[in-house]
Amino acid sequence: MASSKILLQAAESFEFNIGTLIFLSNSTNEVYRFTKGDQSYILRLSQKSHEYAPKIRAEMDWLYYLVKNGVRASLPIHTCNHESMAVFYDEDKWYIATAFHEAAGRFFDKHNEQLWGPKIFRNWGETMGRMHRLSTSYEPPDILGKRDTWSRRSMNNPHLQRGRFYMLLEKLISMESTIDSLPRGSDSFGLIHHDFHPYNFFINNSEITVFDFDDSIYGWFSLDIAIAATHAVWWGVHAEDRVTKSRFAQQFLHEFLMGYEKEHQLSEYWKRTIPLFMEYRNICSYFWWLSEWNGDESSFTEDQRNAIDYAVKLIERGLPFDGCDIQV
């Protein structure tokens, strides 16, 4: 966690009373809410080297561009020095601070038809479609500070070189090889959110306001769509059986793409890659925690053990992950 010194420096940089600061979460970044005047804002502290600052500046530049061109997103605010970020150092740690207007609305709720259902899916798709359309013509102000481009993962954990873990690793390597061979034309590949899931937007009167652009990369538009669909299946289905998940995925993508294609056209070729990218997102989810695993299986939770067993069983049977066996 950031020290009180870092928090005070952030308050001074963004000109707010530190007494209004409320801690919200700490996963990839530390996130806080603060107030200034009668407005609520979000403070994000990223524990990264100062050398990473150009990447975050590129994120802010793209976000400003999207909002300027009609995308509903949480707009960043500037520091007292008119910068899009502030960089701090304390106790051998660097922090990059950014701040945003707090989005209006609420998270999704699969039990509330005002917060989950066809209208939400279409608006979600329309928002992403607009982002992708704008991405096709976007030129970053600083070519040296561009966001990263999709690349294969580097998996050097020796504990993954055996048994069922190696089966998961082989599946990942095989999928990345297939994905790496896909075309990268400007109509299908550009700057994407790369994590546009239901906990990265608020819903207000069915309107979507997107935030958390810190995973944005240059990648395939159909990958961005697949990430949305995969998380919708993970968190938005009322039953856990395979048939229900696949039926939901089909219905979700039908509505989502109806909204998406109001803003950006996706060819049939790229639509057919969505299940591939959905399965890729599924297999990647295991390596979010396996990549640094210490080899001790007793460290797994029961849910993690069950998830590994189920994934391996699907791979052995040559079956796609739940929700990925669809036609688009």
PDB file of N, CA, C and O in Angstrom, residues 63-132:
ATOM      1  N   LEU A  63      -7.501   8.106 -24.202  1.00  0.00           N
ATOM      2  CA  LEU A  63      -8.756   8.311 -23.474  1.00  0.00           C
ATOM      3  C   LEU A  63      -9.332   9.700 -23.763  1.00  0.00           C
ATOM      4  O   LEU A  63     -10.542   9.854 -24.000  1.00  0.00           O
ATOM      5  N   TYR A  64      -8.486  10.722 -23.758  1.00  0.00           N
ATOM      6  CA  TYR A  64      -8.945  12.069 -24.119  1.00  0.00           C
ATOM      7  C   TYR A  64      -9.531  12.074 -25.534  1.00  0.00           C
ATOM      8  O   TYR A  64     -10.569  12.688 -25.793  1.00  0.00           O
ATOM      9  N   TYR A  65      -8.860  11.403 -26.453  1.00  0.00           N
ATOM     10  CA  TYR A  65      -9.306  11.351 -27.842  1.00  0.00           C
ATOM     11  C   TYR A  65     -10.681  10.685 -27.952  1.00  0.00           C
ATOM     12  O   TYR A  65     -11.566  11.163 -28.661  1.00  0.00           O
ATOM     13  N   LEU A  66     -10.866   9.578 -27.236  1.00  0.00           N
ATOM     14  CA  LEU A  66     -12.146   8.861 -27.285  1.00  0.00           C
ATOM     15  C   LEU A  66     -13.279   9.728 -26.755  1.00  0.00           C
ATOM     16  O   LEU A  66     -14.349   9.826 -27.372  1.00  0.00           O
ATOM     17  N   VAL A  67     -13.072  10.361 -25.609  1.00  0.00           N
ATOM     18  CA  VAL A  67     -14.121  11.187 -25.012  1.00  0.00           C
ATOM     19  C   VAL A  67     -14.435  12.381 -25.921  1.00  0.00           C
ATOM     20  O   VAL A  67     -15.602  12.730 -26.136  1.00  0.00           O
ATOM     21  N   LYS A  68     -13.401  12.986 -26.482  1.00  0.00           N
ATOM     22  CA  LYS A  68     -13.591  14.120 -27.387  1.00  0.00           C
ATOM     23  C   LYS A  68     -14.457  13.734 -28.577  1.00  0.00           C
ATOM     24  O   LYS A  68     -15.192  14.562 -29.131  1.00  0.00           O
ATOM     25  N   ASN A  69     -14.398  12.453 -28.963  1.00  0.00           N
ATOM     26  CA  ASN A  69     -15.125  11.988 -30.145  1.00  0.00           C
ATOM     27  C   ASN A  69     -16.364  11.159 -29.799  1.00  0.00           C
ATOM     28  O   ASN A  69     -16.822  10.356 -30.609  1.00  0.00           O
ATOM     29  N   GLY A  70     -16.890  11.382 -28.600  1.00  0.00           N
ATOM     30  CA  GLY A  70     -18.222  10.867 -28.295  1.00  0.00           C
ATOM     31  C   GLY A  70     -18.315   9.578 -27.521  1.00  0.00           C
ATOM     32  O   GLY A  70     -19.424   9.072 -27.315  1.00  0.00           O
ATOM     33  N   VAL A  71     -17.201   9.010 -27.088  1.00  0.00           N
ATOM     34  CA  VAL A  71     -17.259   7.788 -26.265  1.00  0.00           C
ATOM     35  C   VAL A  71     -17.535   8.186 -24.815  1.00  0.00           C
ATOM     36  O   VAL A  71     -16.894   9.109 -24.284  1.00  0.00           O
ATOM     37  N   ARG A  72     -18.483   7.508 -24.190  1.00  0.00           N
ATOM     38  CA  ARG A  72     -18.768   7.754 -22.776  1.00  0.00           C
ATOM     39  C   ARG A  72     -17.728   7.007 -21.943  1.00  0.00           C
ATOM     40  O   ARG A  72     -17.780   5.796 -21.810  1.00  0.00           O
ATOM     41  N   ALA A  73     -16.774   7.749 -21.416  1.00  0.00           N
ATOM     42  CA  ALA A  73     -15.701   7.165 -20.615  1.00  0.00           C
ATOM     43  C   ALA A  73     -15.353   8.140 -19.493  1.00  0.00           C
ATOM     44  O   ALA A  73     -15.660   9.337 -19.575  1.00  0.00           O
ATOM     45  N   SER A  74     -14.714   7.619 -18.448  1.00  0.00           N
ATOM     46  CA  SER A  74     -14.317   8.456 -17.318  1.00  0.00           C
ATOM     47  C   SER A  74     -13.160   9.348 -17.741  1.00  0.00           C
ATOM     48  O   SER A  74     -12.046   8.870 -17.962  1.00  0.00           O
ATOM     49  N   LEU A  75     -13.421  10.640 -17.830  1.00  0.00           N
ATOM     50  CA  LEU A  75     -12.434  11.586 -18.342  1.00  0.00           C
ATOM     51  C   LEU A  75     -11.346  11.847 -17.307  1.00  0.00           C
ATOM     52  O   LEU A  75     -11.644  12.123 -16.146  1.00  0.00           O
ATOM     53  N   PRO A  76     -10.078  11.766 -17.690  1.00  0.00           N
ATOM     54  CA  PRO A  76      -8.997  12.103 -16.754  1.00  0.00           C
ATOM     55  C   PRO A  76      -9.006  13.597 -16.420  1.00  0.00           C
ATOM     56  O   PRO A  76      -9.527  14.420 -17.176  1.00  0.00           O
ATOM     57  N   ILE A  77      -8.424  13.940 -15.283  1.00  0.00           N
ATOM     58  CA  ILE A  77      -8.225  15.342 -14.932  1.00  0.00           C
ATOM     59  C   ILE A  77      -6.728  15.612 -14.838  1.00  0.00           C
ATOM     60  O   ILE A  77      -5.929  14.687 -14.645  1.00  0.00           O
ATOM     61  N   HIS A  78      -6.359  16.881 -14.940  1.00  0.00           N
ATOM     62  CA  HIS A  78      -4.948  17.248 -14.924  1.00  0.00           C
ATOM     63  C   HIS A  78      -4.482  17.601 -13.517  1.00  0.00           C
ATOM     64  O   HIS A  78      -5.279  17.933 -12.633  1.00  0.00           O
ATOM     65  N   THR A  79      -3.182  17.539 -13.340  1.00  0.00           N
ATOM     66  CA  THR A  79      -2.569  17.964 -12.085  1.00  0.00           C
ATOM     67  C   THR A  79      -2.509  19.493 -12.048  1.00  0.00           C
ATOM     68  O   THR A  79      -2.828  20.170 -13.031  1.00  0.00           O
ATOM     69  N   CYS A  80      -2.042  20.012 -10.920  1.00  0.00           N
ATOM     70  CA  CYS A  80      -1.876  21.466 -10.798  1.00  0.00           C
ATOM     71  C   CYS A  80      -0.828  21.999 -11.772  1.00  0.00           C
ATOM     72  O   CYS A  80      -0.803  23.192 -12.074  1.00  0.00           O
ATOM     73  N   ASN A  81       0.017  21.114 -12.292  1.00  0.00           N
ATOM     74  CA  ASN A  81       1.030  21.493 -13.284  1.00  0.00           C
ATOM     75  C   ASN A  81       0.574  21.220 -14.712  1.00  0.00           C
ATOM     76  O   ASN A  81       1.385  21.194 -15.631  1.00  0.00           O
ATOM     77  N   HIS A  82      -0.736  20.943 -14.858  1.00  0.00           N
ATOM     78  CA  HIS A  82      -1.339  20.720 -16.180  1.00  0.00           C
ATOM     79  C   HIS A  82      -0.794  19.467 -16.870  1.00  0.00           C
ATOM     80  O   HIS A  82      -0.694  19.418 -18.088  1.00  0.00           O
ATOM     81  N   GLU A  83      -0.445  18.468 -16.066  1.00  0.00           N
ATOM     82  CA  GLU A  83       0.018  17.183 -16.588  1.00  0.00           C
ATOM     83  C   GLU A  83      -1.091  16.135 -16.417  1.00  0.00           C
ATOM     84  O   GLU A  83      -1.965  16.280 -15.556  1.00  0.00           O
ATOM     85  N   SER A  84      -1.019  15.079 -17.222  1.00  0.00           N
ATOM     86  CA  SER A  84      -2.035  14.020 -17.132  1.00  0.00           C
ATOM     87  C   SER A  84      -1.715  12.993 -16.058  1.00  0.00           C
ATOM     88  O   SER A  84      -2.513  12.087 -15.813  1.00  0.00           O
ATOM     89  N   MET A  85      -0.560  13.152 -15.393  1.00  0.00           N
ATOM     90  CA  MET A  85      -0.164  12.218 -14.340  1.00  0.00           C
ATOM     91  C   MET A  85       0.853  12.890 -13.436  1.00  0.00           C
ATOM     92  O   MET A  85       1.389  13.964 -13.764  1.00  0.00           O
ATOM     93  N   ALA A  86       1.115  12.254 -12.308  1.00  0.00           N
ATOM     94  CA  ALA A  86       2.185  12.696 -11.411  1.00  0.00           C
ATOM     95  C   ALA A  86       2.974  11.469 -10.990  1.00  0.00           C
ATOM     96  O   ALA A  86       2.395  10.392 -10.775  1.00  0.00           O
ATOM     97  N   VAL A  87       4.281  11.604 -10.893  1.00  0.00           N
ATOM     98  CA  VAL A  87       5.157  10.477 -10.555  1.00  0.00           C
ATOM     99  C   VAL A  87       5.816  10.754  -9.203  1.00  0.00           C
ATOM    100  O   VAL A  87       6.393  11.827  -8.991  1.00  0.00           O
ATOM    101  N   PHE A  88       5.732   9.761  -8.295  1.00  0.00           N
ATOM    102  CA  PHE A  88       6.258   9.908  -6.938  1.00  0.00           C
ATOM    103  C   PHE A  88       7.192   8.757  -6.594  1.00  0.00           C
ATOM    104  O   PHE A  88       7.088   7.663  -7.172  1.00  0.00           O
ATOM    105  N   TYR A  89       8.064   9.003  -5.621  1.00  0.00           N
ATOM    106  CA  TYR A  89       9.006   7.975  -5.166  1.00  0.00           C
ATOM    107  C   TYR A  89       9.073   8.011  -3.646  1.00  0.00           C
ATOM    108  O   TYR A  89       9.218   9.072  -3.041  1.00  0.00           O
ATOM    109  N   ASP A  90       8.948   6.828  -3.026  1.00  0.00           N
ATOM    110  CA  ASP A  90       9.053   6.740  -1.573  1.00  0.00           C
ATOM    111  C   ASP A  90       9.326   5.291  -1.179  1.00  0.00           C
ATOM    112  O   ASP A  90       8.731   4.360  -1.739  1.00  0.00           O
ATOM    113  N   GLU A  91      10.222   5.095  -0.253  1.00  0.00           N
ATOM    114  CA  GLU A  91      10.542   3.764   0.294  1.00  0.00           C
ATOM    115  C   GLU A  91      10.893   2.766  -0.816  1.00  0.00           C
ATOM    116  O   GLU A  91      10.365   1.651  -0.873  1.00  0.00           O
ATOM    117  N   ASP A  92      11.756   3.198  -1.730  1.00  0.00           N
ATOM    118  CA  ASP A  92      12.245   2.358  -2.833  1.00  0.00           C
ATOM    119  C   ASP A  92      11.148   1.952  -3.817  1.00  0.00           C
ATOM    120  O   ASP A  92      11.292   0.951  -4.526  1.00  0.00           O
ATOM    121  N   LYS A  93      10.045   2.689  -3.855  1.00  0.00           N
ATOM    122  CA  LYS A  93       8.955   2.365  -4.772  1.00  0.00           C
ATOM    123  C   LYS A  93       8.557   3.609  -5.556  1.00  0.00           C
ATOM    124  O   LYS A  93       8.492   4.708  -5.006  1.00  0.00           O
ATOM    125  N   TRP A  94       8.292   3.389  -6.836  1.00  0.00           N
ATOM    126  CA  TRP A  94       7.760   4.442  -7.693  1.00  0.00           C
ATOM    127  C   TRP A  94       6.247   4.274  -7.800  1.00  0.00           C
ATOM    128  O   TRP A  94       5.736   3.146  -7.858  1.00  0.00           O
ATOM    129  N   TYR A  95       5.536   5.379  -7.847  1.00  0.00           N
ATOM    130  CA  TYR A  95       4.088   5.371  -8.076  1.00  0.00           C
ATOM    131  C   TYR A  95       3.755   6.389  -9.164  1.00  0.00           C
ATOM    132  O   TYR A  95       4.290   7.501  -9.167  1.00  0.00           O
ATOM    133  N   ILE A  96       2.867   5.988 -10.056  1.00  0.00           N
ATOM    134  CA  ILE A  96       2.359   6.907 -11.069  1.00  0.00           C
ATOM    135  C   ILE A  96       0.885   7.147 -10.749  1.00  0.00           C
ATOM    136  O   ILE A  96       0.076   6.219 -10.726  1.00  0.00           O
ATOM    137  N   ALA A  97       0.551   8.402 -10.480  1.00  0.00           N
ATOM    138  CA  ALA A  97      -0.810   8.767 -10.063  1.00  0.00           C
ATOM    139  C   ALA A  97      -1.572   9.378 -11.228  1.00  0.00           C
ATOM    140  O   ALA A  97      -1.060  10.244 -11.948  1.00  0.00           O
ATOM    141  N   THR A  98      -2.796   8.913 -11.417  1.00  0.00           N
ATOM    142  CA  THR A  98      -3.720   9.507 -12.379  1.00  0.00           C
ATOM    143  C   THR A  98      -5.062   9.673 -11.676  1.00  0.00           C
ATOM    144  O   THR A  98      -5.347   8.993 -10.689  1.00  0.00           O
ATOM    145  N   ALA A  99      -5.890  10.582 -12.180  1.00  0.00           N
ATOM    146  CA  ALA A  99      -7.191  10.831 -11.564  1.00  0.00           C
ATOM    147  C   ALA A  99      -8.243  11.040 -12.648  1.00  0.00           C
ATOM    148  O   ALA A  99      -7.941  11.540 -13.742  1.00  0.00           O
ATOM    149  N   PHE A 100      -9.480  10.648 -12.329  1.00  0.00           N
ATOM    150  CA  PHE A 100     -10.558  10.628 -13.313  1.00  0.00           C
ATOM    151  C   PHE A 100     -11.866  11.103 -12.669  1.00  0.00           C
ATOM    152  O   PHE A 100     -12.082  10.922 -11.466  1.00  0.00           O
ATOM    153  N   HIS A 101     -12.742  11.655 -13.495  1.00  0.00           N
ATOM    154  CA  HIS A 101     -14.102  11.902 -13.048  1.00  0.00           C
ATOM    155  C   HIS A 101     -14.745  10.544 -12.707  1.00  0.00           C
ATOM    156  O   HIS A 101     -14.568   9.571 -13.453  1.00  0.00           O
ATOM    157  N   GLU A 102     -15.484  10.491 -11.618  1.00  0.00           N
ATOM    158  CA  GLU A 102     -16.172   9.242 -11.288  1.00  0.00           C
ATOM    159  C   GLU A 102     -17.369   9.067 -12.208  1.00  0.00           C
ATOM    160  O   GLU A 102     -18.161   9.991 -12.411  1.00  0.00           O
ATOM    161  N   ALA A 103     -17.519   7.865 -12.774  1.00  0.00           N
ATOM    162  CA  ALA A 103     -18.633   7.582 -13.677  1.00  0.00           C
ATOM    163  C   ALA A 103     -19.950   7.546 -12.904  1.00  0.00           C
ATOM    164  O   ALA A 103     -19.998   7.125 -11.743  1.00  0.00           O
ATOM    165  N   ALA A 104     -21.013   7.971 -13.562  1.00  0.00           N
ATOM    166  CA  ALA A 104     -22.341   7.894 -12.960  1.00  0.00           C
ATOM    167  C   ALA A 104     -22.910   6.494 -13.171  1.00  0.00           C
ATOM    168  O   ALA A 104     -22.652   5.851 -14.187  1.00  0.00           O
ATOM    169  N   GLY A 105     -23.679   6.021 -12.201  1.00  0.00           N
ATOM    170  CA  GLY A 105     -24.371   4.757 -12.366  1.00  0.00           C
ATOM    171  C   GLY A 105     -23.909   3.664 -11.436  1.00  0.00           C
ATOM    172  O   GLY A 105     -23.318   3.927 -10.374  1.00  0.00           O
ATOM    173  N   ARG A 106     -24.159   2.425 -11.835  1.00  0.00           N
ATOM    174  CA  ARG A 106     -23.900   1.255 -11.004  1.00  0.00           C
ATOM    175  C   ARG A 106     -23.293   0.151 -11.850  1.00  0.00           C
ATOM    176  O   ARG A 106     -23.392   0.145 -13.075  1.00  0.00           O
ATOM    177  N   PHE A 107     -22.686  -0.835 -11.158  1.00  0.00           N
ATOM    178  CA  PHE A 107     -22.230  -2.042 -11.832  1.00  0.00           C
ATOM    179  C   PHE A 107     -23.434  -2.863 -12.295  1.00  0.00           C
ATOM    180  O   PHE A 107     -24.565  -2.677 -11.817  1.00  0.00           O
ATOM    181  N   PHE A 108     -23.167  -3.803 -13.185  1.00  0.00           N
ATOM    182  CA  PHE A 108     -24.212  -4.708 -13.665  1.00  0.00           C
ATOM    183  C   PHE A 108     -24.765  -5.559 -12.518  1.00  0.00           C
ATOM    184  O   PHE A 108     -24.116  -5.761 -11.492  1.00  0.00           O
ATOM    185  N   ASP A 109     -25.962  -6.062 -12.714  1.00  0.00           N
ATOM    186  CA  ASP A 109     -26.581  -7.004 -11.774  1.00  0.00           C
ATOM    187  C   ASP A 109     -27.423  -7.955 -12.598  1.00  0.00           C
ATOM    188  O   ASP A 109     -28.445  -7.555 -13.168  1.00  0.00           O
ATOM    189  N   LYS A 110     -26.993  -9.200 -12.698  1.00  0.00           N
ATOM    190  CA  LYS A 110     -27.681 -10.146 -13.589  1.00  0.00           C
ATOM    191  C   LYS A 110     -29.104 -10.454 -13.139  1.00  0.00           C
ATOM    192  O   LYS A 110     -29.880 -11.032 -13.903  1.00  0.00           O
ATOM    193  N   HIS A 111     -29.467 -10.061 -11.923  1.00  0.00           N
ATOM    194  CA  HIS A 111     -30.819 -10.294 -11.421  1.00  0.00           C
ATOM    195  C   HIS A 111     -31.723  -9.077 -11.616  1.00  0.00           C
ATOM    196  O   HIS A 111     -32.886  -9.099 -11.208  1.00  0.00           O
ATOM    197  N   ASN A 112     -31.184  -8.015 -12.224  1.00  0.00           N
ATOM    198  CA  ASN A 112     -31.938  -6.782 -12.420  1.00  0.00           C
ATOM    199  C   ASN A 112     -31.989  -6.482 -13.911  1.00  0.00           C
ATOM    200  O   ASN A 112     -30.963  -6.170 -14.519  1.00  0.00           O
ATOM    201  N   GLU A 113     -33.171  -6.537 -14.488  1.00  0.00           N
ATOM    202  CA  GLU A 113     -33.291  -6.355 -15.940  1.00  0.00           C
ATOM    203  C   GLU A 113     -32.933  -4.940 -16.386  1.00  0.00           C
ATOM    204  O   GLU A 113     -32.692  -4.709 -17.582  1.00  0.00           O
ATOM    205  N   GLN A 114     -32.881  -3.981 -15.440  1.00  0.00           N
ATOM    206  CA  GLN A 114     -32.433  -2.637 -15.786  1.00  0.00           C
ATOM    207  C   GLN A 114     -30.911  -2.554 -15.897  1.00  0.00           C
ATOM    208  O   GLN A 114     -30.373  -1.603 -16.455  1.00  0.00           O
ATOM    209  N   LEU A 115     -30.232  -3.572 -15.359  1.00  0.00           N
ATOM    210  CA  LEU A 115     -28.767  -3.558 -15.308  1.00  0.00           C
ATOM    211  C   LEU A 115     -28.136  -4.748 -16.026  1.00  0.00           C
ATOM    212  O   LEU A 115     -26.918  -4.943 -15.952  1.00  0.00           O
ATOM    213  N   TRP A 116     -28.951  -5.532 -16.716  1.00  0.00           N
ATOM    214  CA  TRP A 116     -28.416  -6.690 -17.446  1.00  0.00           C
ATOM    215  C   TRP A 116     -29.477  -7.208 -18.397  1.00  0.00           C
ATOM    216  O   TRP A 116     -30.618  -7.439 -18.004  1.00  0.00           O
ATOM    217  N   GLY A 117     -29.119  -7.376 -19.647  1.00  0.00           N
ATOM    218  CA  GLY A 117     -30.076  -7.862 -20.625  1.00  0.00           C
ATOM    219  C   GLY A 117     -29.792  -7.282 -21.996  1.00  0.00           C
ATOM    220  O   GLY A 117     -28.798  -6.574 -22.206  1.00  0.00           O
ATOM    221  N   PRO A 118     -30.668  -7.551 -22.979  1.00  0.00           N
ATOM    222  CA  PRO A 118     -30.404  -7.175 -24.375  1.00  0.00           C
ATOM    223  C   PRO A 118     -30.052  -5.711 -24.597  1.00  0.00           C
ATOM    224  O   PRO A 118     -29.144  -5.402 -25.368  1.00  0.00           O
ATOM    225  N   LYS A 119     -30.760  -4.797 -23.923  1.00  0.00           N
ATOM    226  CA  LYS A 119     -30.480  -3.376 -24.147  1.00  0.00           C
ATOM    227  C   LYS A 119     -29.083  -3.006 -23.665  1.00  0.00           C
ATOM    228  O   LYS A 119     -28.362  -2.253 -24.334  1.00  0.00           O
ATOM    229  N   ILE A 120     -28.691  -3.554 -22.520  1.00  0.00           N
ATOM    230  CA  ILE A 120     -27.337  -3.309 -22.007  1.00  0.00           C
ATOM    231  C   ILE A 120     -26.304  -3.881 -22.966  1.00  0.00           C
ATOM    232  O   ILE A 120     -25.296  -3.237 -23.277  1.00  0.00           O
ATOM    233  N   PHE A 121     -26.552  -5.108 -23.449  1.00  0.00           N
ATOM    234  CA  PHE A 121     -25.591  -5.755 -24.356  1.00  0.00           C
ATOM    235  C   PHE A 121     -25.420  -4.946 -25.636  1.00  0.00           C
ATOM    236  O   PHE A 121     -24.307  -4.775 -26.138  1.00  0.00           O
ATOM    237  N   ARG A 122     -26.526  -4.408 -26.172  1.00  0.00           N
ATOM    238  CA  ARG A 122     -26.427  -3.613 -27.400  1.00  0.00           C
ATOM    239  C   ARG A 122     -25.657  -2.318 -27.155  1.00  0.00           C
ATOM    240  O   ARG A 122     -24.821  -1.918 -27.975  1.00  0.00           O
ATOM    241  N   ASN A 123     -25.946  -1.640 -26.042  1.00  0.00           N
ATOM    242  CA  ASN A 123     -25.229  -0.402 -25.740  1.00  0.00           C
ATOM    243  C   ASN A 123     -23.753  -0.648 -25.467  1.00  0.00           C
ATOM    244  O   ASN A 123     -22.891   0.164 -25.821  1.00  0.00           O
ATOM    245  N   TRP A 124     -23.457  -1.744 -24.822  1.00  0.00           N
ATOM    246  CA  TRP A 124     -22.074  -2.179 -24.580  1.00  0.00           C
ATOM    247  C   TRP A 124     -21.366  -2.364 -25.920  1.00  0.00           C
ATOM    248  O   TRP A 124     -20.259  -1.860 -26.144  1.00  0.00           O
ATOM    249  N   GLY A 125     -22.022  -3.090 -26.833  1.00  0.00           N
ATOM    250  CA  GLY A 125     -21.443  -3.309 -28.153  1.00  0.00           C
ATOM    251  C   GLY A 125     -21.273  -2.024 -28.936  1.00  0.00           C
ATOM    252  O   GLY A 125     -20.257  -1.812 -29.614  1.00  0.00           O
ATOM    253  N   GLU A 126     -22.267  -1.127 -28.830  1.00  0.00           N
ATOM    254  CA  GLU A 126     -22.184   0.146 -29.554  1.00  0.00           C
ATOM    255  C   GLU A 126     -21.009   0.984 -29.042  1.00  0.00           C
ATOM    256  O   GLU A 126     -20.297   1.614 -29.824  1.00  0.00           O
ATOM    257  N   THR A 127     -20.807   0.971 -27.725  1.00  0.00           N
ATOM    258  CA  THR A 127     -19.680   1.708 -27.143  1.00  0.00           C
ATOM    259  C   THR A 127     -18.355   1.168 -27.656  1.00  0.00           C
ATOM    260  O   THR A 127     -17.469   1.928 -28.073  1.00  0.00           O
ATOM    261  N   MET A 128     -18.214  -0.165 -27.667  1.00  0.00           N
ATOM    262  CA  MET A 128     -16.972  -0.749 -28.158  1.00  0.00           C
ATOM    263  C   MET A 128     -16.802  -0.505 -29.656  1.00  0.00           C
ATOM    264  O   MET A 128     -15.697  -0.223 -30.127  1.00  0.00           O
ATOM    265  N   GLY A 129     -17.888  -0.598 -30.407  1.00  0.00           N
ATOM    266  CA  GLY A 129     -17.813  -0.351 -31.844  1.00  0.00           C
ATOM    267  C   GLY A 129     -17.318   1.046 -32.156  1.00  0.00           C
ATOM    268  O   GLY A 129     -16.507   1.251 -33.070  1.00  0.00           O
ATOM    269  N   ARG A 130     -17.804   2.029 -31.384  1.00  0.00           N
ATOM    270  CA  ARG A 130     -17.334   3.408 -31.585  1.00  0.00           C
ATOM    271  C   ARG A 130     -15.850   3.522 -31.267  1.00  0.00           C
ATOM    272  O   ARG A 130     -15.091   4.191 -31.985  1.00  0.00           O
ATOM    273  N   MET A 131     -15.410   2.868 -30.182  1.00  0.00           N
ATOM    274  CA  MET A 131     -13.997   2.898 -29.821  1.00  0.00           C
ATOM    275  C   MET A 131     -13.144   2.307 -30.938  1.00  0.00           C
ATOM    276  O   MET A 131     -12.103   2.857 -31.311  1.00  0.00           O
ATOM    277  N   HIS A 132     -13.588   1.195 -31.514  1.00  0.00           N
ATOM    278  CA  HIS A 132     -12.813   0.545 -32.570  1.00  0.00           C
ATOM    279  C   HIS A 132     -12.802   1.383 -33.849  1.00  0.00           C
ATOM    280  O   HIS A 132     -11.779   1.457 -34.537  1.00  0.00           O
TER     281      HIS A 132
END
